[in-house]
Amino acid sequence: MEVGMDISLAGWSINRRFRDANNPLPLLEYPKVAKEEFGIELIELNSPFFLYEN
Protein backbone atom coordinates (compact mmCIF):
# COMPACT_ATOMS: atom_id res chain seq x y z
CA MET A 1 0.00 0.00 0.00
CA GLU A 2 1.44 3.34 -1.06
CA VAL A 3 0.95 6.24 1.30
CA GLY A 4 0.99 9.67 -0.30
CA MET A 5 0.69 13.18 0.86
CA ASP A 6 -1.16 16.02 -0.79
CA ILE A 7 0.02 19.57 -0.44
CA SER A 8 -2.06 22.70 -0.61
CA LEU A 9 -1.28 26.28 -1.47
CA ALA A 10 -2.04 28.69 1.36
CA GLY A 11 -3.50 32.00 0.30
CA TRP A 12 -0.93 33.75 2.46
CA SER A 13 1.82 32.31 0.24
CA ILE A 14 0.70 34.64 -2.52
CA ASN A 15 -0.74 37.43 -0.36
CA ARG A 16 0.98 40.13 -2.39
CA ARG A 17 -1.02 39.07 -5.44
CA PHE A 18 -4.27 39.55 -3.53
CA ARG A 19 -3.14 42.92 -2.17
CA ASP A 20 -1.66 44.32 -5.40
CA ALA A 21 -3.02 47.87 -5.66
CA ASN A 22 -2.91 47.93 -9.47
CA ASN A 23 -4.11 44.42 -10.31
CA PRO A 24 -5.33 42.44 -7.28
CA LEU A 25 -5.99 38.74 -7.77
CA PRO A 26 -9.74 38.12 -7.36
CA LEU A 27 -10.40 35.48 -4.73
CA LEU A 28 -12.45 33.43 -7.20
CA GLU A 29 -9.43 33.22 -9.52
CA TYR A 30 -7.23 31.76 -6.77
CA PRO A 31 -8.05 28.07 -7.48
CA LYS A 32 -7.22 28.55 -11.17
CA VAL A 33 -3.89 30.23 -10.35
CA ALA A 34 -3.00 27.45 -7.90
CA LYS A 35 -3.65 24.79 -10.55
CA GLU A 36 -2.21 26.51 -13.63
CA GLU A 37 0.81 28.29 -12.14
CA PHE A 38 1.78 25.90 -9.35
CA GLY A 39 0.21 22.56 -10.34
CA ILE A 40 -1.55 22.39 -6.95
CA GLU A 41 -5.18 21.32 -6.73
CA LEU A 42 -5.77 21.94 -3.02
CA ILE A 43 -5.99 25.45 -1.60
CA GLU A 44 -6.34 27.09 1.78
CA LEU A 45 -8.52 30.17 1.96
CA ASN A 46 -7.60 32.87 4.45
CA SER A 47 -10.23 35.24 5.81
CA PRO A 48 -8.11 38.42 5.35
CA PHE A 49 -8.70 38.09 1.61
CA PHE A 50 -12.51 38.02 1.83
CA LEU A 51 -14.38 41.26 1.29
CA TYR A 52 -16.92 42.01 3.99
CA GLU A 53 -19.84 44.39 3.86
CA ASN A 54 -20.64 46.22 7.07
CSV table of N, CA and C in Angstrom, one decimal:
chain,number,residue,atom,x,y,z
A,1,MET,N,0.8,-1.2,0.0
A,1,MET,CA,0.0,0.0,0.0
A,1,MET,C,0.9,1.2,0.0
A,2,GLU,N,0.6,2.1,-1.0
A,2,GLU,CA,1.4,3.3,-1.1
A,2,GLU,C,0.7,4.5,-0.3
A,3,VAL,N,1.5,5.1,0.5
A,3,VAL,CA,1.0,6.2,1.3
A,3,VAL,C,1.5,7.5,0.7
A,4,GLY,N,0.6,8.4,0.3
A,4,GLY,CA,1.0,9.7,-0.3
A,4,GLY,C,0.5,10.8,0.5
A,5,MET,N,1.1,11.9,0.2
A,5,MET,CA,0.7,13.2,0.9
A,5,MET,C,0.3,14.2,-0.2
A,6,ASP,N,-0.7,14.9,0.1
A,6,ASP,CA,-1.2,16.0,-0.8
A,6,ASP,C,-0.7,17.3,-0.1
A,7,ILE,N,-0.3,18.3,-1.0
A,7,ILE,CA,0.0,19.6,-0.4
A,7,ILE,C,-1.0,20.6,-0.9
A,8,SER,N,-1.1,21.6,-0.2
A,8,SER,CA,-2.1,22.7,-0.6
A,8,SER,C,-1.3,24.0,-0.7
A,9,LEU,N,-1.9,24.9,-1.4
A,9,LEU,CA,-1.3,26.3,-1.5
A,9,LEU,C,-2.1,27.2,-0.6
A,10,ALA,N,-1.4,27.7,0.4
A,10,ALA,CA,-2.0,28.7,1.4
A,10,ALA,C,-2.2,30.0,0.7
A,11,GLY,N,-3.3,30.7,0.9
A,11,GLY,CA,-3.5,32.0,0.3
A,11,GLY,C,-2.4,33.0,0.7
A,12,TRP,N,-1.9,32.8,2.0
A,12,TRP,CA,-0.9,33.8,2.5
A,12,TRP,C,0.4,33.6,1.7
A,13,SER,N,0.6,32.5,1.0
A,13,SER,CA,1.8,32.3,0.2
A,13,SER,C,1.9,33.3,-0.9
A,14,ILE,N,0.7,33.7,-1.4
A,14,ILE,CA,0.7,34.6,-2.5
A,14,ILE,C,-0.1,35.9,-2.1
A,15,ASN,N,0.0,36.3,-0.9
A,15,ASN,CA,-0.7,37.4,-0.4
A,15,ASN,C,-0.5,38.7,-1.1
A,16,ARG,N,0.7,38.9,-1.6
A,16,ARG,CA,1.0,40.1,-2.4
A,16,ARG,C,0.2,40.2,-3.7
A,17,ARG,N,-0.2,39.1,-4.2
A,17,ARG,CA,-1.0,39.1,-5.4
A,17,ARG,C,-2.4,39.5,-5.1
A,18,PHE,N,-2.9,39.1,-4.0
A,18,PHE,CA,-4.3,39.6,-3.5
A,18,PHE,C,-4.3,41.0,-3.2
A,19,ARG,N,-3.2,41.5,-2.7
A,19,ARG,CA,-3.1,42.9,-2.2
A,19,ARG,C,-2.6,43.9,-3.2
A,20,ASP,N,-2.2,43.5,-4.4
A,20,ASP,CA,-1.7,44.3,-5.4
A,20,ASP,C,-2.6,45.5,-5.7
A,21,ALA,N,-2.2,46.7,-5.5
A,21,ALA,CA,-3.0,47.9,-5.7
A,21,ALA,C,-3.5,48.1,-7.1
A,22,ASN,N,-2.6,47.7,-8.1
A,22,ASN,CA,-2.9,47.9,-9.5
A,22,ASN,C,-3.7,46.8,-10.1
A,23,ASN,N,-3.5,45.6,-9.7
A,23,ASN,CA,-4.1,44.4,-10.3
A,23,ASN,C,-4.3,43.3,-9.3
A,24,PRO,N,-5.2,43.5,-8.3
A,24,PRO,CA,-5.3,42.4,-7.3
A,24,PRO,C,-5.9,41.2,-7.9
A,25,LEU,N,-5.5,40.0,-7.4
A,25,LEU,CA,-6.0,38.7,-7.8
A,25,LEU,C,-7.4,38.5,-7.1
A,26,PRO,N,-8.4,38.4,-7.9
A,26,PRO,CA,-9.7,38.1,-7.4
A,26,PRO,C,-9.7,36.8,-6.6
A,27,LEU,N,-10.4,36.7,-5.5
A,27,LEU,CA,-10.4,35.5,-4.7
A,27,LEU,C,-10.9,34.3,-5.5
A,28,LEU,N,-11.9,34.5,-6.4
A,28,LEU,CA,-12.5,33.4,-7.2
A,28,LEU,C,-11.5,32.9,-8.3
A,29,GLU,N,-10.4,33.7,-8.6
A,29,GLU,CA,-9.4,33.2,-9.5
A,29,GLU,C,-8.3,32.4,-8.8
A,30,TYR,N,-8.3,32.4,-7.5
A,30,TYR,CA,-7.2,31.8,-6.8
A,30,TYR,C,-7.1,30.3,-7.1
A,31,PRO,N,-8.2,29.5,-7.1
A,31,PRO,CA,-8.0,28.1,-7.5
A,31,PRO,C,-7.4,27.8,-8.9
A,32,LYS,N,-7.8,28.7,-9.8
A,32,LYS,CA,-7.2,28.6,-11.2
A,32,LYS,C,-5.7,28.8,-11.2
A,33,VAL,N,-5.3,29.9,-10.4
A,33,VAL,CA,-3.9,30.2,-10.3
A,33,VAL,C,-3.1,29.1,-9.7
A,34,ALA,N,-3.7,28.5,-8.6
A,34,ALA,CA,-3.0,27.4,-7.9
A,34,ALA,C,-2.8,26.3,-8.8
A,35,LYS,N,-3.8,25.9,-9.6
A,35,LYS,CA,-3.7,24.8,-10.6
A,35,LYS,C,-2.7,25.1,-11.7
A,36,GLU,N,-2.9,26.2,-12.4
A,36,GLU,CA,-2.2,26.5,-13.6
A,36,GLU,C,-0.8,27.0,-13.4
A,37,GLU,N,-0.5,27.8,-12.4
A,37,GLU,CA,0.8,28.3,-12.1
A,37,GLU,C,1.7,27.4,-11.2
A,38,PHE,N,1.0,26.7,-10.3
A,38,PHE,CA,1.8,25.9,-9.3
A,38,PHE,C,1.5,24.4,-9.4
A,39,GLY,N,0.5,24.0,-10.2
A,39,GLY,CA,0.2,22.6,-10.3
A,39,GLY,C,-0.4,22.0,-9.1
A,40,ILE,N,-1.0,22.8,-8.2
A,40,ILE,CA,-1.5,22.4,-7.0
A,40,ILE,C,-3.1,22.5,-7.0
A,41,GLU,N,-3.7,21.4,-6.6
A,41,GLU,CA,-5.2,21.3,-6.7
A,41,GLU,C,-5.9,21.6,-5.4
A,42,LEU,N,-5.2,21.6,-4.3
A,42,LEU,CA,-5.8,21.9,-3.0
A,42,LEU,C,-5.4,23.3,-2.6
A,43,ILE,N,-6.3,24.1,-2.0
A,43,ILE,CA,-6.0,25.4,-1.6
A,43,ILE,C,-6.5,25.7,-0.2
A,44,GLU,N,-5.9,26.6,0.5
A,44,GLU,CA,-6.3,27.1,1.8
A,44,GLU,C,-6.8,28.5,1.6
A,45,LEU,N,-8.0,28.8,2.0
A,45,LEU,CA,-8.5,30.2,2.0
A,45,LEU,C,-8.3,30.9,3.3
A,46,ASN,N,-7.9,32.1,3.3
A,46,ASN,CA,-7.6,32.9,4.4
A,46,ASN,C,-8.6,34.0,4.5
A,47,SER,N,-9.2,34.2,5.7
A,47,SER,CA,-10.2,35.2,5.8
A,47,SER,C,-9.8,36.7,5.5
A,48,PRO,N,-8.5,37.0,5.7
A,48,PRO,CA,-8.1,38.4,5.4
A,48,PRO,C,-8.4,38.8,3.9
A,49,PHE,N,-8.5,37.8,3.0
A,49,PHE,CA,-8.7,38.1,1.6
A,49,PHE,C,-10.2,38.2,1.2
A,50,PHE,N,-11.1,37.9,2.1
A,50,PHE,CA,-12.5,38.0,1.8
A,50,PHE,C,-12.9,39.5,2.0
A,51,LEU,N,-13.8,39.9,1.1
A,51,LEU,CA,-14.4,41.3,1.3
A,51,LEU,C,-15.6,41.1,2.1
A,52,TYR,N,-15.8,42.0,3.1
A,52,TYR,CA,-16.9,42.0,4.0
A,52,TYR,C,-17.7,43.3,3.8
A,53,GLU,N,-19.0,43.2,3.9
A,53,GLU,CA,-19.8,44.4,3.9
A,53,GLU,C,-20.3,44.6,5.3
A,54,ASN,N,-20.2,45.9,5.7
A,54,ASN,CA,-20.6,46.2,7.1
A,54,ASN,C,-22.1,46.5,7.1
